[in-house]
Short mmCIF file of C-alpha atoms in Angstrom, two decimals:
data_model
loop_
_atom_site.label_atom_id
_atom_site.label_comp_id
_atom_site.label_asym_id
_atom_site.label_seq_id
_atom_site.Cartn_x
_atom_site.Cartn_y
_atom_site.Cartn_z
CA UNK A 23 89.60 74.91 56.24
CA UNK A 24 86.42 75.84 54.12
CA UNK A 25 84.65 72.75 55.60
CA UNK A 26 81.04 73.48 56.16
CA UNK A 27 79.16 72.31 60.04
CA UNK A 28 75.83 70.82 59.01
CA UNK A 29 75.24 69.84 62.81
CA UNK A 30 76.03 67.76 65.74
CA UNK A 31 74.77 64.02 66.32
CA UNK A 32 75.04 62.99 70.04
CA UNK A 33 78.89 63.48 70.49
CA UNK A 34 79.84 63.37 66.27
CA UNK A 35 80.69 66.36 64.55
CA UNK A 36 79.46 66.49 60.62
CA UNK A 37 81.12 68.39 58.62
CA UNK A 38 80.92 68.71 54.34
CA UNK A 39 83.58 69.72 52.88
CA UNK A 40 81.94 70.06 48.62
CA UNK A 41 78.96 72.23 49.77
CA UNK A 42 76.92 74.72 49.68
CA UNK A 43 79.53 75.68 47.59
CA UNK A 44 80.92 72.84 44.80
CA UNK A 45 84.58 72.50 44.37
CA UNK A 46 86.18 70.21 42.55
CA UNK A 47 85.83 66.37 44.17
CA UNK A 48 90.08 65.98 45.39
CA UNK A 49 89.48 69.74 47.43
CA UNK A 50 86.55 68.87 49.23
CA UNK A 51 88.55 65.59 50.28
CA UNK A 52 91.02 67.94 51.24
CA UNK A 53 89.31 70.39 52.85
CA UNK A 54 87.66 67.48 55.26
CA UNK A 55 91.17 65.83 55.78
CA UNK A 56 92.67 68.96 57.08
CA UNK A 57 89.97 69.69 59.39
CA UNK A 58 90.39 66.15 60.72
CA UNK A 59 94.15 66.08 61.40
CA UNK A 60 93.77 69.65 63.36
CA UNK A 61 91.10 68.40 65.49
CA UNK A 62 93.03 65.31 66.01
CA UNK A 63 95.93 67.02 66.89
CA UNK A 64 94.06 69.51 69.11
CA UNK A 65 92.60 66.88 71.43
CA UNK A 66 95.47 65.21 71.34
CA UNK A 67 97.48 68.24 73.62
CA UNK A 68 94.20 69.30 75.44
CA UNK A 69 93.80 68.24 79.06
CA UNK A 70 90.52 69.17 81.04
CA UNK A 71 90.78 71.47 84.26
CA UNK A 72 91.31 67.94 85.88
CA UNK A 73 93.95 67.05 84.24
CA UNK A 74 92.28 64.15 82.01
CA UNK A 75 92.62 63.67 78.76
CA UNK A 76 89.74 63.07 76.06
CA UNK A 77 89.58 61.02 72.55
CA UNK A 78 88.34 61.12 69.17
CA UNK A 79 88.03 59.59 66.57
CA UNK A 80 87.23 60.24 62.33
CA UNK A 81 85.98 59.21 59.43
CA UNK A 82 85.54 60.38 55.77
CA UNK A 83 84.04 59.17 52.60
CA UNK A 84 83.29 60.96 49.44
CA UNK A 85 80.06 60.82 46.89
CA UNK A 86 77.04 62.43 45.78
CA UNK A 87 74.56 63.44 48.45
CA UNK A 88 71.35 64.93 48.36
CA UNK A 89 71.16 68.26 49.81
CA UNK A 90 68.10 70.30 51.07
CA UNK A 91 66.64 72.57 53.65
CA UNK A 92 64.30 70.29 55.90
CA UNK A 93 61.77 71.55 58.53
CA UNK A 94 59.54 75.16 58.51
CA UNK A 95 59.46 76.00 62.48
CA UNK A 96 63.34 75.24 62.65
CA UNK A 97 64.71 75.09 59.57
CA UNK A 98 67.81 72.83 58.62
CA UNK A 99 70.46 72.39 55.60
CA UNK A 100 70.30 68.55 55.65
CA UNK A 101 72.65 65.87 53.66
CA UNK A 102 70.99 62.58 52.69
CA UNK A 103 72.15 59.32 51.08
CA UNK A 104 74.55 56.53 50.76
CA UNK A 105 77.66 58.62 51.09
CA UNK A 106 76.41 60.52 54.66
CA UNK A 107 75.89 56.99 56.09
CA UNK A 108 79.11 55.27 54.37
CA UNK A 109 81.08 58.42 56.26
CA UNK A 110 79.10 57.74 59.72
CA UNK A 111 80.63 53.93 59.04
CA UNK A 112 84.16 55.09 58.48
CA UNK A 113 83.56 56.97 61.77
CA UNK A 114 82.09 54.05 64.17
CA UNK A 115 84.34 51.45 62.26
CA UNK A 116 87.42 54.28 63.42
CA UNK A 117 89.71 53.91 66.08
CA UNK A 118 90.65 56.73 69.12
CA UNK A 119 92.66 59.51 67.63
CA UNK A 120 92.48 57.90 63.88
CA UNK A 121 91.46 59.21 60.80
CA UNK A 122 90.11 56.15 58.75
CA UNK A 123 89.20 57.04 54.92
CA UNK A 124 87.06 55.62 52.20
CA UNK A 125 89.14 53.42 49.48
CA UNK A 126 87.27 56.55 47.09
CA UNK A 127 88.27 59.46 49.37
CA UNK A 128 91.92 57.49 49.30
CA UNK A 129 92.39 58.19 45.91
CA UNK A 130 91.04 61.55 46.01
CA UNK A 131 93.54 63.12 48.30
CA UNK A 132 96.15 61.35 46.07
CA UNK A 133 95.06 64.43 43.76
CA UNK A 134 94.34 67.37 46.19
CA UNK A 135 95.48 70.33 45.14
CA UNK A 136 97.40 72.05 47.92
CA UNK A 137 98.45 69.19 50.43
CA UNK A 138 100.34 65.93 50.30
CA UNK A 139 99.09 63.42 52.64
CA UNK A 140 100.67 60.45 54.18
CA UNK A 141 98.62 57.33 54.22
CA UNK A 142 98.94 54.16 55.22
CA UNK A 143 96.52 50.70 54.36
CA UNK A 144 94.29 49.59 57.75
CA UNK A 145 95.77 46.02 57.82
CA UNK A 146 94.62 43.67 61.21
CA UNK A 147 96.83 40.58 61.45
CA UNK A 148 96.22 39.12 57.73
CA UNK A 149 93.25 41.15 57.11
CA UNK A 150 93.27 44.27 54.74
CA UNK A 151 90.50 47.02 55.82
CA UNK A 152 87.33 46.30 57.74
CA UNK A 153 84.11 44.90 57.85
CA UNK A 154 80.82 47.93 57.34
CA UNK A 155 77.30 47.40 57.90
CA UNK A 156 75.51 47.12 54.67
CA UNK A 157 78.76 47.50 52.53
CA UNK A 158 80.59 44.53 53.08
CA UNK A 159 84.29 44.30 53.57
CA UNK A 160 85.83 47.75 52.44
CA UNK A 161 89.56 48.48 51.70
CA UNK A 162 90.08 51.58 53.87
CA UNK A 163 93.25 53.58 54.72
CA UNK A 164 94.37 55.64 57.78
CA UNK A 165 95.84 59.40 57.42
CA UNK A 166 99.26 59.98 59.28
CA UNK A 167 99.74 63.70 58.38
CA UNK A 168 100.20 65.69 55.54
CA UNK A 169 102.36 68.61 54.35
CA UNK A 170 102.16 71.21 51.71
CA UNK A 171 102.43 69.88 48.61
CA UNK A 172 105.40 70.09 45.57
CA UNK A 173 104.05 69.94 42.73
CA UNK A 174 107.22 69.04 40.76
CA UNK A 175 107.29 65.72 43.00
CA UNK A 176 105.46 63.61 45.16
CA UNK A 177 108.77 62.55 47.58
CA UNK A 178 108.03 62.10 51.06
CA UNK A 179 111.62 62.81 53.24
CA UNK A 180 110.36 61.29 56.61
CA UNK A 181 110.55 57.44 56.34
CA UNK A 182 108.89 56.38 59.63
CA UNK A 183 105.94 55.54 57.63
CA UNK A 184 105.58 52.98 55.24
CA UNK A 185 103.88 54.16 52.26
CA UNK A 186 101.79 51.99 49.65
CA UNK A 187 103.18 52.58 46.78
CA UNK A 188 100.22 52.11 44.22
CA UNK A 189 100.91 53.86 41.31
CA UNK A 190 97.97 56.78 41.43
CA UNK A 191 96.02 56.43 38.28
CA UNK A 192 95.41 60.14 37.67
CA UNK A 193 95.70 62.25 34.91
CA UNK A 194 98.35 64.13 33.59
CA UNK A 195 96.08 67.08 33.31
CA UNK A 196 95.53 67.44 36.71
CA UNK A 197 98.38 70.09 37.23
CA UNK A 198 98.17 73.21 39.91
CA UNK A 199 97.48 75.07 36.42
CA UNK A 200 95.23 73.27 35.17
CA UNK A 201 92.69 71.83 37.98
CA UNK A 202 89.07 71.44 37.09
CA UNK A 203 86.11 69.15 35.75
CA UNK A 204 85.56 67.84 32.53
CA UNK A 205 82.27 67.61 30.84
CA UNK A 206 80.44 65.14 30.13
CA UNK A 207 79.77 64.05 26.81
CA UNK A 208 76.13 62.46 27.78
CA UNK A 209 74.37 61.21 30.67
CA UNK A 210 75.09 57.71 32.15
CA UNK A 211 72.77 54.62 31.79
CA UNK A 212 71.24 53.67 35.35
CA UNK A 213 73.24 50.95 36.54
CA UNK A 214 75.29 50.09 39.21
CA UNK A 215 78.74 51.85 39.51
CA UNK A 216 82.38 50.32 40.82
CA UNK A 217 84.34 52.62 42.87
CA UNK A 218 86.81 53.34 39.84
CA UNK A 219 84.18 54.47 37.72
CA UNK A 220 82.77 56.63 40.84
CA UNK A 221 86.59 57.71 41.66
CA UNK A 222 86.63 59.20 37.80
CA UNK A 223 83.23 60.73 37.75
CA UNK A 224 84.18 62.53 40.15
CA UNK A 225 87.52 63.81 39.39
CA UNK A 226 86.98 64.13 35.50
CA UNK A 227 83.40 64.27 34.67
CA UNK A 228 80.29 66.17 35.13
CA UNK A 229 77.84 64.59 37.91
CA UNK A 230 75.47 63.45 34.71
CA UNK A 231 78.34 60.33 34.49
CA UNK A 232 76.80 59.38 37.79
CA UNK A 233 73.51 59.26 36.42
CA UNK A 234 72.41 62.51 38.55
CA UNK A 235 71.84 65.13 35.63
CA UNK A 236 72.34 68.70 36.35
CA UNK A 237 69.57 70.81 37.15
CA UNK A 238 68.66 74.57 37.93
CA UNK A 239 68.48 73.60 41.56
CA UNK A 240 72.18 72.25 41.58
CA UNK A 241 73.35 74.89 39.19
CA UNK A 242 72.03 77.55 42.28
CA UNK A 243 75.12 76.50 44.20
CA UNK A 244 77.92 78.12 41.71
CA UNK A 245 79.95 80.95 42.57
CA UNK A 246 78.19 83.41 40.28
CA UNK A 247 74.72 82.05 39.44
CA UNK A 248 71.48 84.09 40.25
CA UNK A 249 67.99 82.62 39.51
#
């Protein structure tokens, strides 16, 4: 799936799925989704030599992170910031053999490029999405399955899953032709962002709209580029 291990925490599995190499926001979602589903769906037919079975459970959000080798004796490619720890929420806040997803990462995979995914709103009783430790009450979604995607439509034939049926707010452009980022026409003021504004940076804009300008460092991780 082109998902990249950065290591293993206790029994959690970290994956990335927008680095080393960048990609275009809605394919790293992608990329990470995939992965999740097959491991789900692995563990869900594996049985130990006793017979028992085991559980899992995911989680995925989507953002800038800070990147970075860390340590001289044993060297490490390390991911830091808000996004690492909102995805380690969507994990613990998870339930066994569910894939729970950012409201951002949501929208993303509305747009990936080569799969069509089923998703469904985390609703408890009368409550929409969950409570997260230092974020408040987040609208989050669970991922049923996903298929290969048409780009002429977006019909789903199996009805044993209700659907929202939001209308996505994406782009016309955004066509299996023509897939890619848009530059920025100038860096960002500092300020604080709402997850729309994130959720378009990311999809349409350079990562100077998120108040992160581009540097030589970050510019080292294109296909292509030498220093």
């Amino acid at each position: 799936h082109n998902v990249y291990k950065v290591e293993t925490i206790g029994d959690a599995y970290m994956v990335v799925g927008g680095a080393p190499s960048r990609v275009p926001a809605p394919l790293a979602a992608e990329r990470v989704a995939l992965f999740a589903l097959e491991a789900v769906s692995f563990v869900r037919k594996f049985r130990t030599k006793d017979g028992n079975r085991i559980f899992i459970r995911a989680g995925l959000a989507s953002g800038p992170t800070v990147g970075g080798v860390v340590g001289c004796s044993m060297p490490r490619y390390c991911f830091f910031g808000d996004t690492v720890n909102f995805a380690s929420r969507m994990e613990s806040t998870s339930k066994k053999m569910k894939i729970q997803v950012a409201d951002i990462t949501y929208r993303l995979l509305q747009d990936a490029p080569t799969a069509s995914f089923v998703m469904t709103k985390r609703v408890e009783g009368d409550i929409v999405g969950v409570q997260v430790k230092g974020k408040g009450h987040q609208v989050t979604h669970w991922i049923e399955r996903a298929g290969p995607r048409a780009w002429d439509s977006f019909v789903n034939d199996e009805e044993d899953v209700k659907r929202d049926v939001e209308t996505p707010t994406i782009s016309s452009k955004y066509s299996k032709e023509n897939y890619g980022i848009k530059e920025a026409d100038s860096a960002a003021e500092e300020r604080n962002y709402t997850s729309e504004e994130i959720y378009d940076a990311m999809t349409t804009q350079d990562w100077e709209s998120l108040g992160h300008a581009s540097s030589s460092l970050v510019a080292a991780t294109d296909d292509g580029y030498s220093l």
